[in-house]
XYZ file of C-alpha atoms in Angstrom:
637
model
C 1.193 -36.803 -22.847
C -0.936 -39.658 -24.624
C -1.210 -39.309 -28.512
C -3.050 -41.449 -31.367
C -2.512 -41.983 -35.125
C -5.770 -42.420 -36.774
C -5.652 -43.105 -40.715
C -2.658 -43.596 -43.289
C -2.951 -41.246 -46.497
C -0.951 -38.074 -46.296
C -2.527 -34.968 -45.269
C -4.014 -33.102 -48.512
C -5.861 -30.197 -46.575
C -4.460 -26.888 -47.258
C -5.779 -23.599 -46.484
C -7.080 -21.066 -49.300
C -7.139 -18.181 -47.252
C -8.131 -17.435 -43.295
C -11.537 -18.775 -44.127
C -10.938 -21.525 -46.725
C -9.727 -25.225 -46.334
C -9.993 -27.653 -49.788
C -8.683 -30.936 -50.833
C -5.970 -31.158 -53.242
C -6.937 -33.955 -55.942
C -7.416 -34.268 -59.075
C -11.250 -35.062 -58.637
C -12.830 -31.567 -58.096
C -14.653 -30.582 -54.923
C -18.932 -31.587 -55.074
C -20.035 -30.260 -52.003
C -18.939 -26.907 -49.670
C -19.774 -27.310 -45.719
C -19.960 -24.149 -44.381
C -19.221 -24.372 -40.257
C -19.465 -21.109 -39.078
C -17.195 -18.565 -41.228
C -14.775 -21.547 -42.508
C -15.815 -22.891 -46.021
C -14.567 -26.786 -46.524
C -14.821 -27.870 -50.193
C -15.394 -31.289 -50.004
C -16.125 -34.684 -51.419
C -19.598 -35.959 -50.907
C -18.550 -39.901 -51.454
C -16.197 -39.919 -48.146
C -18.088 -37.726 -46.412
C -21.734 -39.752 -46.673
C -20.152 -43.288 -46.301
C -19.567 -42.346 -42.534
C -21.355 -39.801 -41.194
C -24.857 -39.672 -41.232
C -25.766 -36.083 -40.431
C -24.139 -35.249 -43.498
C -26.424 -37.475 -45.261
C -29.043 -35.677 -44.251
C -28.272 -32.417 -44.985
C -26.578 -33.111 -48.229
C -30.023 -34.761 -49.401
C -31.932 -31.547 -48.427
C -29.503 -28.880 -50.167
C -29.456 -31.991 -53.360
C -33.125 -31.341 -52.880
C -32.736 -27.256 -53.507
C -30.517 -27.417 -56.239
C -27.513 -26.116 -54.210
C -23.643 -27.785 -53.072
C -23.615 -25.728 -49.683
C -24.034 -27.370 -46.767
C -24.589 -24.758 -43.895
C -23.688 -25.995 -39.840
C -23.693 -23.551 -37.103
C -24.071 -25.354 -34.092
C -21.135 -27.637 -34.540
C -19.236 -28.737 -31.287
C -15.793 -28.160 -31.723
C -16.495 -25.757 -34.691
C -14.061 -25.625 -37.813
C -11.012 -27.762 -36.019
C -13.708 -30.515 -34.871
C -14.504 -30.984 -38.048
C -11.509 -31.057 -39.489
C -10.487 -33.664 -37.995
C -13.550 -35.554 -38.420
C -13.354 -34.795 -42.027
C -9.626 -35.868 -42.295
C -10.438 -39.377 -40.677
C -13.299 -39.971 -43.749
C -10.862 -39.374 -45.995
C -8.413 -41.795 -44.336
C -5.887 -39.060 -43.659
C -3.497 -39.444 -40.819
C -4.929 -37.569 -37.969
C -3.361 -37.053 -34.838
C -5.627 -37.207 -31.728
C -4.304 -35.453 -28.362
C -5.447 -34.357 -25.199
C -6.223 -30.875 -26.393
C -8.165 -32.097 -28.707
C -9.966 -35.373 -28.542
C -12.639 -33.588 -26.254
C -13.677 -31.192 -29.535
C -13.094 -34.200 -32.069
C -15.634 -36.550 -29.481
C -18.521 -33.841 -29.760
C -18.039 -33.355 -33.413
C -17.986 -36.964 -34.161
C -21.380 -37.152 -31.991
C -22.817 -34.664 -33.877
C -22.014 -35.738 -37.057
C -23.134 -39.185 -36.283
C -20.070 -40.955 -37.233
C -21.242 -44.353 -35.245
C -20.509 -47.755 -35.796
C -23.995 -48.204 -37.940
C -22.617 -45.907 -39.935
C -18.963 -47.720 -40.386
C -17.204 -50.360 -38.617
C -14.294 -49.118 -36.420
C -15.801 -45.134 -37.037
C -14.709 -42.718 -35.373
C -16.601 -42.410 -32.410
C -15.668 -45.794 -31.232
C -11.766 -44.924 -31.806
C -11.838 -41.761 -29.570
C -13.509 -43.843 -26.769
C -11.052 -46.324 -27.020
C -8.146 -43.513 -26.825
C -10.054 -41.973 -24.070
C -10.410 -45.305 -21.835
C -7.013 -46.653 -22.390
C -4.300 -43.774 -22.422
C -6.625 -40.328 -21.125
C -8.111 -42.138 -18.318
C -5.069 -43.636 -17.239
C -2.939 -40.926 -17.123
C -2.929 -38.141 -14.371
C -2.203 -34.927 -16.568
C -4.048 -35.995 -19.561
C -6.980 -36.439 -17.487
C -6.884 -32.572 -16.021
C -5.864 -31.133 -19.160
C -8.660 -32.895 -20.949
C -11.502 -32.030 -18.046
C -10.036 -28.630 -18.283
C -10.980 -28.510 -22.459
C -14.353 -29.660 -21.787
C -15.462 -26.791 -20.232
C -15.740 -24.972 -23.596
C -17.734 -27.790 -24.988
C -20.750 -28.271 -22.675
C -23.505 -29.624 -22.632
C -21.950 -31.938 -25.048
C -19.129 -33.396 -23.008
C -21.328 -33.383 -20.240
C -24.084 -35.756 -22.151
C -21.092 -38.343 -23.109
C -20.081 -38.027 -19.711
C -16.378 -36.910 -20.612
C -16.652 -34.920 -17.301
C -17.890 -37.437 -15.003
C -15.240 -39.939 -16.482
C -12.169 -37.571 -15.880
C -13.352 -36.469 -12.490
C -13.632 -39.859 -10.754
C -10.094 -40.850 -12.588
C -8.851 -37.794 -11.094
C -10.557 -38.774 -7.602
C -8.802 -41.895 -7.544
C -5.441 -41.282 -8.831
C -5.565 -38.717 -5.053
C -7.124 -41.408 -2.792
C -3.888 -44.301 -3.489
C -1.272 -44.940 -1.400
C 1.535 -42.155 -2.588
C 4.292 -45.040 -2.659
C 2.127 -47.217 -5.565
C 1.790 -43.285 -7.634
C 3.619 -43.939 -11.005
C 2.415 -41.305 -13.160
C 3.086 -38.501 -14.287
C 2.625 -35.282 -12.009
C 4.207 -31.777 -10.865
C 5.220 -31.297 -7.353
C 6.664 -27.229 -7.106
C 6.703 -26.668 -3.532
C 9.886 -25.792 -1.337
C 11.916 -25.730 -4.599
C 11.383 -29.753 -5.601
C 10.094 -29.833 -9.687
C 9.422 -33.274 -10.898
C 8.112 -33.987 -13.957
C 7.241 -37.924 -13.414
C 8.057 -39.988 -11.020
C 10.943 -42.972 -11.970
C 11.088 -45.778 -10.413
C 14.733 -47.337 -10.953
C 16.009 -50.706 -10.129
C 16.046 -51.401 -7.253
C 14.741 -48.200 -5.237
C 11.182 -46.884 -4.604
C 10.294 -43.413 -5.083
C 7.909 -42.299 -3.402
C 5.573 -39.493 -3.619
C 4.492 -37.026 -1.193
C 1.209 -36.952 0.295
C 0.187 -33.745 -1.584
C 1.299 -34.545 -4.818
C -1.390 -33.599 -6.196
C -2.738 -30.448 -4.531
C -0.454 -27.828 -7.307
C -2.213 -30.223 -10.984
C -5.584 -29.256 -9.537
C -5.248 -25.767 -9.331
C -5.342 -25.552 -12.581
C -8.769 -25.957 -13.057
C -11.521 -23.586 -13.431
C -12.983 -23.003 -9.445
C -16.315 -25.197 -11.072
C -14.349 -27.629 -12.433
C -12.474 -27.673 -8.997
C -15.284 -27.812 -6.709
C -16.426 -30.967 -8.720
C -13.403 -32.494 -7.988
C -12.872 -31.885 -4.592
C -15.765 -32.762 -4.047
C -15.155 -36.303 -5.449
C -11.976 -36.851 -3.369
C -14.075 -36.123 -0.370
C -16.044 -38.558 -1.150
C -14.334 -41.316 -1.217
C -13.396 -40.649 2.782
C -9.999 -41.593 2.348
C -8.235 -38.058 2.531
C -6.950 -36.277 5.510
C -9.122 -33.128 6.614
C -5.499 -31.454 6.821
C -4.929 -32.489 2.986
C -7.669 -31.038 2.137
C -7.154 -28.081 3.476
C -3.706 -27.583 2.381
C -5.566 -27.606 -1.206
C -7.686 -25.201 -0.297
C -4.770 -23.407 0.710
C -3.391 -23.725 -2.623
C -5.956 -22.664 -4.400
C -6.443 -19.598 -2.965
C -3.600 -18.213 -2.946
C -3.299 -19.474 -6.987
C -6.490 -17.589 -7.681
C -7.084 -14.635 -5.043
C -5.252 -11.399 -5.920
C -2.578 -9.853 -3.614
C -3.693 -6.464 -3.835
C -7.064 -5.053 -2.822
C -7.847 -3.034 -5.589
C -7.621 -6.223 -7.919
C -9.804 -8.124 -5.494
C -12.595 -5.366 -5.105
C -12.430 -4.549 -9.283
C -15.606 -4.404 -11.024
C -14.071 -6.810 -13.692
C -13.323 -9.645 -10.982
C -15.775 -8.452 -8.250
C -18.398 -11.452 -9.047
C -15.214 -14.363 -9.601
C -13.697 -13.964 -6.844
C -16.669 -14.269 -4.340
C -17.720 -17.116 -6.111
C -14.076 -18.286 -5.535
C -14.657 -17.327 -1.672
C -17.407 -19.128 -0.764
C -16.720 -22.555 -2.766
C -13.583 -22.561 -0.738
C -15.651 -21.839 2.086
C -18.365 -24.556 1.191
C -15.251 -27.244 0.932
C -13.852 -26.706 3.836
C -13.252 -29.705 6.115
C -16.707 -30.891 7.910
C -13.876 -31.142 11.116
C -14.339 -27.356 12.205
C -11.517 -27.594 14.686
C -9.030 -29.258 12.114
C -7.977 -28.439 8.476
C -7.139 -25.480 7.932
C -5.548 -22.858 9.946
C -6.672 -19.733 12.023
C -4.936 -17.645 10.036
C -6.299 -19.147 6.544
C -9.911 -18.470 7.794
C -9.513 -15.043 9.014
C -8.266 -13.955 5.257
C -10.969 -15.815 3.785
C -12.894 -13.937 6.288
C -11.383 -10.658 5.393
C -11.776 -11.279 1.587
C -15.322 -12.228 2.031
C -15.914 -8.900 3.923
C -14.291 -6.992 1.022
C -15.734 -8.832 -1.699
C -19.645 -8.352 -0.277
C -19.954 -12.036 0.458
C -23.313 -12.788 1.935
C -24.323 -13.638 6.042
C -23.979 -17.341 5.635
C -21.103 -17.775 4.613
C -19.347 -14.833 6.982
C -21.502 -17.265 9.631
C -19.632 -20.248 8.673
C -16.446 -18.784 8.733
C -16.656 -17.709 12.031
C -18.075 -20.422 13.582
C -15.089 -22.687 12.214
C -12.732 -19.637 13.751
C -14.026 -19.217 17.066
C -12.518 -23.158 17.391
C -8.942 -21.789 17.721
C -9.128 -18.253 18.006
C -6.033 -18.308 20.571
C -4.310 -19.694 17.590
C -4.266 -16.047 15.429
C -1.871 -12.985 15.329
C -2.972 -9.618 16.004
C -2.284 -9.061 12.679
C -4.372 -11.550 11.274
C -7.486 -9.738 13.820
C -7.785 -6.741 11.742
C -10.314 -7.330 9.606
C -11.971 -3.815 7.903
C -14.731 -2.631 8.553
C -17.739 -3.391 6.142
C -19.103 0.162 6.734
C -16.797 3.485 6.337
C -18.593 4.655 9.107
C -17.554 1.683 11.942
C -14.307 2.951 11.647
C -10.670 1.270 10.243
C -11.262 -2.500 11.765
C -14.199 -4.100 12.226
C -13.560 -4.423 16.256
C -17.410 -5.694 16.547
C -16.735 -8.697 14.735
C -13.373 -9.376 16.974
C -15.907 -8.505 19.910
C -18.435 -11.628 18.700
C -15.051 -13.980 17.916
C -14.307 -13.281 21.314
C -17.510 -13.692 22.915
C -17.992 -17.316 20.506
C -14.553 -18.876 21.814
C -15.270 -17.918 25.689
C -18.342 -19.687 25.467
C -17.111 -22.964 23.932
C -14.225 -22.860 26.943
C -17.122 -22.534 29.498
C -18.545 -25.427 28.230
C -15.461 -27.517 28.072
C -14.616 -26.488 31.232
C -18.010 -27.498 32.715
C -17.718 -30.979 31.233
C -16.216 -34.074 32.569
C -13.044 -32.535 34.532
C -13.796 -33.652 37.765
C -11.925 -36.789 36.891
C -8.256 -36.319 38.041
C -6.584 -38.951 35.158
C -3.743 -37.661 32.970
C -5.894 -36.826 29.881
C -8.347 -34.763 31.989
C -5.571 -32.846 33.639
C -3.694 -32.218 30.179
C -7.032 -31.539 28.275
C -7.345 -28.828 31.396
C -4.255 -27.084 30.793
C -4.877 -26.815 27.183
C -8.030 -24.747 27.743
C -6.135 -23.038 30.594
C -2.721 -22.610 28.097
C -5.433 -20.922 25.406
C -7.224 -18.970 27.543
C -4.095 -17.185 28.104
C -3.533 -16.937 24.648
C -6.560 -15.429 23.936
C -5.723 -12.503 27.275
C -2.671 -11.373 25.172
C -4.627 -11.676 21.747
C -7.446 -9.210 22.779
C -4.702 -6.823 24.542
C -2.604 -6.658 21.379
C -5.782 -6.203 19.312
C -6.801 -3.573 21.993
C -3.539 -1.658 21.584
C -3.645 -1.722 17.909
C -7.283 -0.594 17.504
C -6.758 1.990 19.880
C -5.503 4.159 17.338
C -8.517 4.298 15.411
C -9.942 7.979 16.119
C -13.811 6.148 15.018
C -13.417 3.790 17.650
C -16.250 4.199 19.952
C -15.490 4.022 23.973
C -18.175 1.639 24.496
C -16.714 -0.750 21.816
C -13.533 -0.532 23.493
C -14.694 -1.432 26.902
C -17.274 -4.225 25.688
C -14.363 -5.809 24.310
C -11.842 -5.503 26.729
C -14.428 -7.325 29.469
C -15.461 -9.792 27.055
C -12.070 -11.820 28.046
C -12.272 -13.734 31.185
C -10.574 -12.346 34.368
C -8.277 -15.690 34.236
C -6.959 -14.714 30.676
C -4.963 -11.790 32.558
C -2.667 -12.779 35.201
C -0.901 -9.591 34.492
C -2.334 -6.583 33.371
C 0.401 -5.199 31.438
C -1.415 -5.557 28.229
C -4.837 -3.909 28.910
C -2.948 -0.990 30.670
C -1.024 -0.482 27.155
C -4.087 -0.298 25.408
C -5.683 1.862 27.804
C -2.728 4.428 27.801
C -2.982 4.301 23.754
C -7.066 4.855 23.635
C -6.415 7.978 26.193
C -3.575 9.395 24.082
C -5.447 8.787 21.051
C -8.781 10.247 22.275
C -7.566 13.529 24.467
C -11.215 14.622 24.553
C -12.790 11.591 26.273
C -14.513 13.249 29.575
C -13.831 12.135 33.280
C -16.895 9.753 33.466
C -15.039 7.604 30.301
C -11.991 8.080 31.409
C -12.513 6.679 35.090
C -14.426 3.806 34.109
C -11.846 3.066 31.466
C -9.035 2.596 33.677
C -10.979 1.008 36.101
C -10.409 -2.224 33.968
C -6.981 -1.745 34.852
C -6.097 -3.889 38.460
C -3.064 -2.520 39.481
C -2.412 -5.340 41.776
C -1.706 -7.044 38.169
C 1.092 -4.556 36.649
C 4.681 -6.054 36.613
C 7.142 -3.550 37.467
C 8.041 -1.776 34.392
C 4.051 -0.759 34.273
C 4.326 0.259 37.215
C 7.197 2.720 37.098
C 5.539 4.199 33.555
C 1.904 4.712 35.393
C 3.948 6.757 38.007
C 4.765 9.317 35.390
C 1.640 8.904 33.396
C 0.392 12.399 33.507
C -2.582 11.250 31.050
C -3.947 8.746 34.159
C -6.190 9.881 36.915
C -4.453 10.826 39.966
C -6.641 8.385 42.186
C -4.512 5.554 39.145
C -1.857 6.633 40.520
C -1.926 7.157 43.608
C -3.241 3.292 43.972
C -0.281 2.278 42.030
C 2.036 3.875 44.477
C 0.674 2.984 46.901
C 0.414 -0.586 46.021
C 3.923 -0.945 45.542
C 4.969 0.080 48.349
C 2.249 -2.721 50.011
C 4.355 -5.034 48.140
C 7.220 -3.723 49.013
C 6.458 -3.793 52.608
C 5.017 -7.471 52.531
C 7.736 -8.896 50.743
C 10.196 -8.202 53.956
C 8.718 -10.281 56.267
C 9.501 -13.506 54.147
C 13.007 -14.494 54.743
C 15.489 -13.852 52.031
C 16.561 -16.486 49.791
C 20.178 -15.837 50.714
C 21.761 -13.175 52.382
C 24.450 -12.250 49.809
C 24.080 -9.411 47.547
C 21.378 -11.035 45.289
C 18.980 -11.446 47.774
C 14.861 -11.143 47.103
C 11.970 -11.937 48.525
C 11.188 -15.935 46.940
C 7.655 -16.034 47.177
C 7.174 -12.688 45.453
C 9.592 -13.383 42.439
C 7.554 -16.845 42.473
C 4.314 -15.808 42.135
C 5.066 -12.954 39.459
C 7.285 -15.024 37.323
C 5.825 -16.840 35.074
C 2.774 -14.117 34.556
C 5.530 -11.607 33.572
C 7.154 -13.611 31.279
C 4.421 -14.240 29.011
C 3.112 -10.733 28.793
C 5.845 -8.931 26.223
C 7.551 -5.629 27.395
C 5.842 -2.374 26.073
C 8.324 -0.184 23.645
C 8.163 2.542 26.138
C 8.859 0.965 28.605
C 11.074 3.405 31.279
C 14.420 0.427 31.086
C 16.660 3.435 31.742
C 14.824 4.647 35.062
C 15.557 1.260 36.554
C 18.610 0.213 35.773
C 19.661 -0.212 39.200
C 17.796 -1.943 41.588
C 20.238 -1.336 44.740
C 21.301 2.119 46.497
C 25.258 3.381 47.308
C 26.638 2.918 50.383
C 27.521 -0.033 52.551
C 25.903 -2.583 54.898
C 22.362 -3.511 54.658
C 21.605 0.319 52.789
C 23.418 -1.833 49.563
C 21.042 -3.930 49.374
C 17.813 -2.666 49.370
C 15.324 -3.667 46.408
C 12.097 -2.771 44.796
C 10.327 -5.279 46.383
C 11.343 -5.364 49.174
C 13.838 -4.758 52.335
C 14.270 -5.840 55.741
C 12.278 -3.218 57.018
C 8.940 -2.754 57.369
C 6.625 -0.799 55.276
C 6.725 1.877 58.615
C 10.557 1.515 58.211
C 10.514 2.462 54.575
C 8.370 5.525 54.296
C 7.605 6.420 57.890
C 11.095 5.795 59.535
C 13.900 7.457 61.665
C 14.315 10.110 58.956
C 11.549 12.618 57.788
C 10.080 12.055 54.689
C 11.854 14.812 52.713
C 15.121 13.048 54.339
C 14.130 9.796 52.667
C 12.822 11.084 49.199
C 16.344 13.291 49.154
C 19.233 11.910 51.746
C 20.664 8.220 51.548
C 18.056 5.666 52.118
C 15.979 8.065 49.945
C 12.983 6.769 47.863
C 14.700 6.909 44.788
C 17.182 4.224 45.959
C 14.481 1.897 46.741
C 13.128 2.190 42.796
C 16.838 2.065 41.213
C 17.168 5.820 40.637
C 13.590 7.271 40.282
C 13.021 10.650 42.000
C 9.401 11.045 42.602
C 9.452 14.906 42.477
C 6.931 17.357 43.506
C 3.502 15.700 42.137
C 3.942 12.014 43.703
C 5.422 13.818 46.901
C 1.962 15.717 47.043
C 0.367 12.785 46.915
C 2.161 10.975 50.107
C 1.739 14.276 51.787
C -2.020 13.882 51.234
C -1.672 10.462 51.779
C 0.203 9.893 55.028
C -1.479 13.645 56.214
C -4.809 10.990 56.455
C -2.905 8.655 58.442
C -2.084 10.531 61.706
C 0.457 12.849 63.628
C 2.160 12.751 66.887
C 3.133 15.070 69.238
C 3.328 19.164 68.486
C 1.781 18.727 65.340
C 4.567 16.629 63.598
C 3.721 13.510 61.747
C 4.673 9.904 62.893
C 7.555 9.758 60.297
C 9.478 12.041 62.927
C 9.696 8.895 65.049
C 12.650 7.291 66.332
C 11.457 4.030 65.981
C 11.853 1.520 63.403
C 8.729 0.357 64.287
C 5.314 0.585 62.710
C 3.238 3.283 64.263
C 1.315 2.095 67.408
C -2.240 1.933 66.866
C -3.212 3.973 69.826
C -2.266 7.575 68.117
C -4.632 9.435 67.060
C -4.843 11.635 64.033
C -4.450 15.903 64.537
C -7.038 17.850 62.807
C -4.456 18.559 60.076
C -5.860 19.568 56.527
C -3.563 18.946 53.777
C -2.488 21.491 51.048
C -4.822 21.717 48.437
C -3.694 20.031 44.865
C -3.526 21.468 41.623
C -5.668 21.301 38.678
C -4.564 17.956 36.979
C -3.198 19.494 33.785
C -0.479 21.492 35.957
C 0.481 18.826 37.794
C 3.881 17.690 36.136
C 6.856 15.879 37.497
C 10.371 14.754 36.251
C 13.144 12.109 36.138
C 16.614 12.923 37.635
């Protein structure tokens, strides 16, 4: 920190109370300046020889036969003028950053120029201000930072302006020529000034200067931001890391402090000049997860349409990029509910519209940077599937949450963004739990965004035993698997030892399965083993898969009850699931559909390991009638 000696008597000001100040000498005191509720008795000699507002009004109290001078609009008040007073009396007077701003205003006002006085006052604070404030980096914020309390009057000498272009500039140089003093806090490094010794460099880091600035007040701030912006020669990621900074310098933690009527109209304006210096890059900056809190502050805080506008334009860039954490936002209105799922909804609908329109540019092209720009969109496109399922999941739990809000956002993600449905069918599952009253219209047409073609394995083993699911659900999911099942053995085995599976099926499921996490309740005990007991080819039998056909699985040499119960049963073939009596009701209505042979029995009495021949023709047979949906329970052995 900078300092200046001004003057060379000793210091004869003492204090005569809280409100007094006086001179000790022996001449007595002629005059008593009154600035605000201070009284300074005075000299009028010094006093007149340099300042001519005192001339002034000492002539016009001369004039009323009175020694009291009266000021009350003094900038600085009493310890401006103090010093000002000290320096016409010669007195040593030490100038400082804290207060050369007050002593500059009161010296202006007093009009202590050089007509007045060679070498006054006035023109010895300007030199202090241009030679050591100016050029160093603290003084300069701790001196912009005092003149806040002094405007207009620091703003007509242009004290501001000066300090915030010094500040500008010191930012905008090369970090290895920085040789000032700063603070750098961040991932435990505190340095007070930066030392260059003989023979090595030291060398600042790029953001040396984001931590000084937050210091200032957030007008102060936006005035200097915007300066370094300015000057074009900072990073849009810089600048955002400041922003960063800032906010999280000056924005409570808790919500009640944010939303407090005290702080209620600060911290807005905090919000939106954040908002307003963001990067003009929208893509690059600042992070995903920095704009969705400002978002959620400016929701709490009542910040206006614009700048909610902005903020989600500039996030719809790199939605994929967020948590589901960082998607729930509340609601604005008690009445939408917990989280604002209409704003995720328009998010949603904002990022799938600027990947339709990359994706209808200039990819026809098949060069390296079109491919890899191509799987970018594809890689986030992805993203965003798992996003919206998480969000889905977590939402679903809200008892406000309306159904069509749920569906409108579940279809607003592209059919590509879910290779496997594992997600959505979560999320269904949790809205039907949650909402036990939705009727069989809702309920239908909500899992009818479920493709069960899509479900890995462990969803399908928990939709079996979903009693919350429609029984046409499950029956498709049954059914499907054993599809699978039965076209995965006509593809040769990848070896013929006792880790054999069908390679195209593991292929194609993979890498889908992989990204999409496993659900907590997921039924890991129910298939722990994925072979049967015994010996031979019975060994090795899989989920997906056997040597037989799907005839020779379900409809083989045994009868059905022989497979679901006896060796090669169909608990074997799902690693120790026993489908009991609900799932055998529904083969019984399902392969009742299919046709019978002779004396009323059903194909599966055949002795062939063959699939049925196409010529037999179904028996009038009706099948049992089910029961009502909430009696129809099954268990695990």
């Amino acid at each position: 920190m900078k300092f200046m000696k001004l003057g060379s008597k000793p210091d004869a000001f003492q204090s005569g109370g809280a409100d007094v100040r006086l001179v000790v000498s022996d001449l007595a005191t002629d005059v008593i300046v009154h600035i605000g509720e201070v009284r300074f008795y005075l000299h009028k000699f010094p006093l007149l020889s340099k300042s001519s507002k005192l001339q002034k009004l000492v002539l016009k109290a001369t004039e009323k036969g009175t020694d009291d001078v009266h000021i009350d609009d003094l900038p600085g008040g009493a310890k401006g003028f103090e010093i000002c007073a000290k320096f016409c009396y010669g007195m040593v007077v030490t100038l400082s950053p804290h207060n050369v701003v007050a002593a500059r205003c009161a010296a202006e006002y007093l009009g202590m120029t050089e007509e007045m006085d060679k070498g006054n006052l006035i023109f010895k604070i300007e030199v202090f201000i241009n030679s050591s404030i100016l050029r160093s980096w603290k003084d300069s914020i701790i001196v912009l930072q005092s003149t806040k309390a002094l405007l207009p009057w620091s703003e007509e000498l242009k004290v501001v302006g000066r300090c915030i272009d010094a500040i500008a500039s010191k930012t905008s140089v090369d970090p290895a020529n920085v040789s000032w003093s700063y603070s750098y806090n961040k991932k435990g490094v505190a340095c007070t000034e930066i030392i260059e010794p003989a023979g090595k460099t030291s060398v600042a880091p790029k953001d040396w200067w984001v931590e000084d600035l937050c210091e200032l007040d957030v007008d102060l701030y936006k005035r200097v931001m915007v300066a370094i912006k300015s000057k074009g020669r900072m990073s849009p990621d810089l600048i955002g890391e400041a922003l960063k900074a800032y906010a999280v310098r000056w924005l409570p933690d808790s919500y009640d402090a944010l939303v407090a009527d005290d702080y209620m109209r600060r911290n807005q304006c905090l919000v939106e000049t954040i908002i307003w210096l963001l990067p003009s890059d929208k893509s690059s900056g600042c992070s995903c997860r920095f704009l969705l809190k400002l978002l959620k502050v400016a929701i709490l805080v009542g910040s206006g349409d614009h700048v909610k506008e902005e903020l989600m334009r500039r996030i719809s860039f790199q939605l994929h990029k967020a948590s589901v954490k960082d998607l729930l936002l509340p609601a604005a209105e008690p009445s939408d509910g917990i989280h604002d799922v209409r704003l995720v909804h328009n998010l949603v609908q904002r990022f799938v519209a600027r990947t339709a329109l990359s994706h209808n540019g200039d990819f026809v092209e098949k060069s390296d940077e079109k491919m890899i720009e191509l799987n970018f969109e594809q890689e986030s496109t992805l993203a965003l599937g798992e996003l919206v399922d998480g969000y889905l999941s977590e939402v679903a739990a809200d008892p406000d949450l309306e159904f069509s809000t749920f569906v409108e956002l579940a279809t607003a993600v592209p059919e590509a963004a879910r290779p496997v449905h594992d997600g959505l069918y979560y999320a269904v599952d949790a809205y039907i739990k949650e909402h036990p009253n939705i009727n069989k219209a809702d309920k239908k047409k909500i899992c009818g965004l479920i493709d069960v073609k899509k479900l890995s394995t462990d969803a399908c083993v928990h939709a079996t035993q979903n009693d919350r699911l429609p029984l046409r659900v499950v029956v498709q999911v049954l059914f499907f698997q054993q599809l699978r099942a039965g076209s995965s053995s006509a593809v040769p085995l990848t070896d013929g030892g006792e880790n054999a599976c069908a390679k195209p099926a593991q292929e194609q499921s993979e890498h889908c399965e992989r990204r999409i996490p496993r659900h907590p309740n997921k039924l890991d005990k129910q298939v722990t083993g994925l072979s049967a007991g015994g010996e031979g080819e019975d060994r090795h039998v899989e989920l997906r898969g056997g040597r037989n056909s799907f005839k020779d699985q379900v409809v083989g040499r045994n009868s059905f009850k022989d497979q679901v119960v006896g060796r090669n049963s169909f608990k074997d073939q799902l690693g120790g699931l026993l489908l009991q009596s609900r799932s055998r009701r529904i083969f019984d209505k399902l392969w009742s559909s299919k046709g019978h042979g002779e004396n009323g029995k059903g194909s599966e009495t055949s002795g062939s390991s063959q699939s049925p021949p196409s010529t037999a023709k179904p028996t009038e047979v009706k099948p049992s009638p089910l029961p009502p949906l909430r009696n129809r329970r099954y268990s695990v052995s």
